[in-house]
PDB file of C-alpha atoms and ligand atoms in Angstrom:
ATOM      1  CA  MET I   1      68.045 204.941  88.574  1.00  0.00           C
ATOM      2  CA  ALA I   2      67.537 201.728  88.245  1.00  0.00           C
ATOM      3  CA  ASN I   3      71.221 199.845  88.023  1.00  0.00           C
ATOM      4  CA  PHE I   4      71.142 201.745  91.805  1.00  0.00           C
ATOM      5  CA  PHE I   5      67.547 199.790  91.983  1.00  0.00           C
ATOM      6  CA  LYS I   6      68.986 196.075  90.655  1.00  0.00           C
ATOM      7  CA  ASN I   7      72.839 197.167  92.482  1.00  0.00           C
ATOM      8  CA  PHE I   8      70.088 197.246  95.836  1.00  0.00           C
ATOM      9  CA  LYS I   9      68.261 194.514  95.514  1.00  0.00           C
ATOM     10  CA  LYS I  10      71.743 192.093  94.732  1.00  0.00           C
ATOM     11  CA  ILE I  11      72.747 193.843  97.960  1.00  0.00           C
ATOM     12  CA  PHE I  12      70.241 192.320 100.322  1.00  0.00           C
ATOM     13  CA  SER I  13      68.980 189.685  98.512  1.00  0.00           C
ATOM     14  CA  THR I  14      71.804 186.848  99.395  1.00  0.00           C
ATOM     15  CA  PRO I  15      72.132 186.215 102.941  1.00  0.00           C
ATOM     16  CA  THR I  16      75.916 185.155 102.395  1.00  0.00           C
ATOM     17  CA  SER I  17      77.875 187.020 101.595  1.00  0.00           C
ATOM     18  CA  ALA I  18      80.952 183.246 101.935  1.00  0.00           C
ATOM     19  CA  ASN I  19      80.839 183.297  98.423  1.00  0.00           C
ATOM     20  CA  GLU I  20      81.684 186.474  97.385  1.00  0.00           C
ATOM     21  CA  PRO I  21      84.827 187.763  95.968  1.00  0.00           C
ATOM     22  CA  PHE I  22      86.324 189.854  98.877  1.00  0.00           C
ATOM     23  CA  LEU I  23      90.215 189.648  97.228  1.00  0.00           C
ATOM     24  CA  LYS I  24      90.514 191.318  93.909  1.00  0.00           C
ATOM     25  CA  LEU I  25      93.910 190.559  91.786  1.00  0.00           C
ATOM     26  CA  LYS I  26      94.825 192.113  89.156  1.00  0.00           C
ATOM     27  CA  ILE I  27      97.958 190.517  86.742  1.00  0.00           C
ATOM     28  CA  LYS I  28      98.606 190.409  83.133  1.00  0.00           C
ATOM     29  CA  CYS I  29      99.447 188.205  80.682  1.00  0.00           C
ATOM     30  CA  LYS I  30     103.182 188.158  79.565  1.00  0.00           C
ATOM     31  CA  ARG I  31     102.608 186.549  76.146  1.00  0.00           C
ATOM     32  CA  CYS I  32      98.894 188.573  75.009  1.00  0.00           C
ATOM     33  CA  SER I  33      99.422 191.488  77.610  1.00  0.00           C
ATOM     34  CA  GLU I  34      95.574 190.564  78.722  1.00  0.00           C
ATOM     35  CA  GLU I  35      94.775 192.152  81.856  1.00  0.00           C
ATOM     36  CA  ILE I  36      92.609 189.921  83.857  1.00  0.00           C
ATOM     37  CA  THR I  37      90.854 190.608  87.139  1.00  0.00           C
ATOM     38  CA  ILE I  38      90.439 187.567  89.312  1.00  0.00           C
ATOM     39  CA  ASN I  39      87.930 187.195  92.155  1.00  0.00           C
ATOM     40  CA  LEU I  40      89.487 185.196  95.532  1.00  0.00           C
ATOM     41  CA  ARG I  41      86.805 183.702  97.848  1.00  0.00           C
ATOM     42  CA  LYS I  42      87.664 182.701 101.167  1.00  0.00           C
ATOM     43  CA  THR I  43      85.713 180.047 101.389  1.00  0.00           C
ATOM     44  CA  SER I  44      87.584 178.273  98.497  1.00  0.00           C
ATOM     45  CA  ASP I  45      91.222 179.644  97.876  1.00  0.00           C
ATOM     46  CA  PHE I  46      92.612 179.734 101.109  1.00  0.00           C
ATOM     47  CA  SER I  47      94.360 177.333 102.003  1.00  0.00           C
ATOM     48  CA  ARG I  48      96.087 177.431 105.798  1.00  0.00           C
ATOM     49  CA  VAL I  49      99.920 177.417 106.243  1.00  0.00           C
ATOM     50  CA  TYR I  50     101.443 174.848 108.094  1.00  0.00           C
ATOM     51  CA  GLU I  51     104.561 175.242 109.351  1.00  0.00           C
ATOM     52  CA  ASP I  52     106.099 171.989 107.436  1.00  0.00           C
ATOM     53  CA  ASP I  53     106.136 173.513 104.467  1.00  0.00           C
ATOM     54  CA  ASN I  54     108.546 176.722 106.007  1.00  0.00           C
ATOM     55  CA  PRO I  55     106.187 179.442 104.629  1.00  0.00           C
ATOM     56  CA  PRO I  56     107.250 182.594 104.928  1.00  0.00           C
ATOM     57  CA  ALA I  57     107.658 184.452 108.295  1.00  0.00           C
ATOM     58  CA  GLY I  58     104.088 185.997 109.907  1.00  0.00           C
ATOM     59  CA  SER I  59     102.272 183.925 106.857  1.00  0.00           C
ATOM     60  CA  ALA I  60      98.942 182.276 107.519  1.00  0.00           C
ATOM     61  CA  PHE I  61      96.485 181.276 104.521  1.00  0.00           C
ATOM     62  CA  PHE I  62      98.264 180.497 101.513  1.00  0.00           C
ATOM     63  CA  LEU I  63      97.151 180.810  97.874  1.00  0.00           C
ATOM     64  CA  ARG I  64      97.729 179.019  94.141  1.00  0.00           C
ATOM     65  CA  LYS I  65      96.176 179.604  90.977  1.00  0.00           C
ATOM     66  CA  GLU I  66      96.816 178.200  87.973  1.00  0.00           C
ATOM     67  CA  ILE I  67      95.023 181.278  85.134  1.00  0.00           C
ATOM     68  CA  LEU I  68      94.270 181.524  81.764  1.00  0.00           C
ATOM     69  CA  GLY I  69      92.749 184.551  80.094  1.00  0.00           C
ATOM     70  CA  ASN I  70      90.733 184.370  76.891  1.00  0.00           C
ATOM     71  CA  LYS I  71      93.187 185.866  74.507  1.00  0.00           C
ATOM     72  CA  CYS I  72      94.905 182.952  74.742  1.00  0.00           C
ATOM     73  CA  ASN I  73      95.606 179.046  75.793  1.00  0.00           C
ATOM     74  CA  ASN I  74      99.371 180.945  78.073  1.00  0.00           C
ATOM     75  CA  LEU I  75      98.601 178.997  81.968  1.00  0.00           C
ATOM     76  CA  ILE I  76     100.206 182.397  84.569  1.00  0.00           C
ATOM     77  CA  TYR I  77     100.398 180.542  87.885  1.00  0.00           C
ATOM     78  CA  ILE I  78     100.710 182.470  91.340  1.00  0.00           C
ATOM     79  CA  THR I  79     101.495 181.858  94.337  1.00  0.00           C
ATOM     80  CA  GLU I  80      99.871 184.644  97.449  1.00  0.00           C
ATOM     81  CA  TYR I  81     101.168 184.731 101.441  1.00  0.00           C
ATOM     82  CA  PHE I  82      98.569 186.083 103.520  1.00  0.00           C
ATOM     83  CA  ASP I  83      98.978 187.696 106.909  1.00  0.00           C
ATOM     84  CA  GLU I  84      96.299 187.075 109.760  1.00  0.00           C
ATOM     85  CA  ASN I  85      93.920 189.784 108.247  1.00  0.00           C
ATOM     86  CA  PHE I  86      94.283 189.151 104.264  1.00  0.00           C
ATOM     87  CA  ASN I  87      97.484 190.811 103.909  1.00  0.00           C
ATOM     88  CA  ILE I  88     100.008 190.454 101.401  1.00  0.00           C
ATOM     89  CA  VAL I  89     103.042 188.836 103.391  1.00  0.00           C
ATOM     90  CA  SER I  90     104.989 186.831  99.220  1.00  0.00           C
ATOM     91  CA  GLN I  91     104.238 186.955  96.156  1.00  0.00           C
ATOM     92  CA  GLU I  92     105.567 184.600  93.227  1.00  0.00           C
ATOM     93  CA  ILE I  93     104.209 184.473  89.233  1.00  0.00           C
ATOM     94  CA  GLU I  94     105.136 182.142  85.985  1.00  0.00           C
ATOM     95  CA  GLY I  95     103.739 183.359  83.012  1.00  0.00           C
ATOM     96  CA  GLY I  96     102.658 186.806  84.188  1.00  0.00           C
ATOM     97  CA  GLU I  97     102.949 190.212  86.183  1.00  0.00           C
ATOM     98  CA  PHE I  98     100.853 191.425  89.753  1.00  0.00           C
ATOM     99  CA  LEU I  99      99.307 195.051  88.251  1.00  0.00           C
TER     100      LEU I  99
HETATM  101 ZN1   ZN O 101      97.388 185.934  77.538  1.00  0.00          ZN
END
């Protein structure tokens, strides 16, 4: 019950949801198999796609991120393209795999 109230309070004491993770990605490190969850934020992690960049058809936003797990120093690179509704259009990963 205590936990319930804690969560309840958390929801209502943060008026801006701009910084709340709105999309979670799960990936796995190729080297040590660590599973890493990445919290993406609409405001800071996404960039507009420009026609000049020759983006995949239908994409409106893209995301490029370097991820470092806790267990080893293998850097994982992800590139994802999303449409206007933030549905994944295409995704690429180096150094790891999507779960
Ligand atoms: Zn690793």
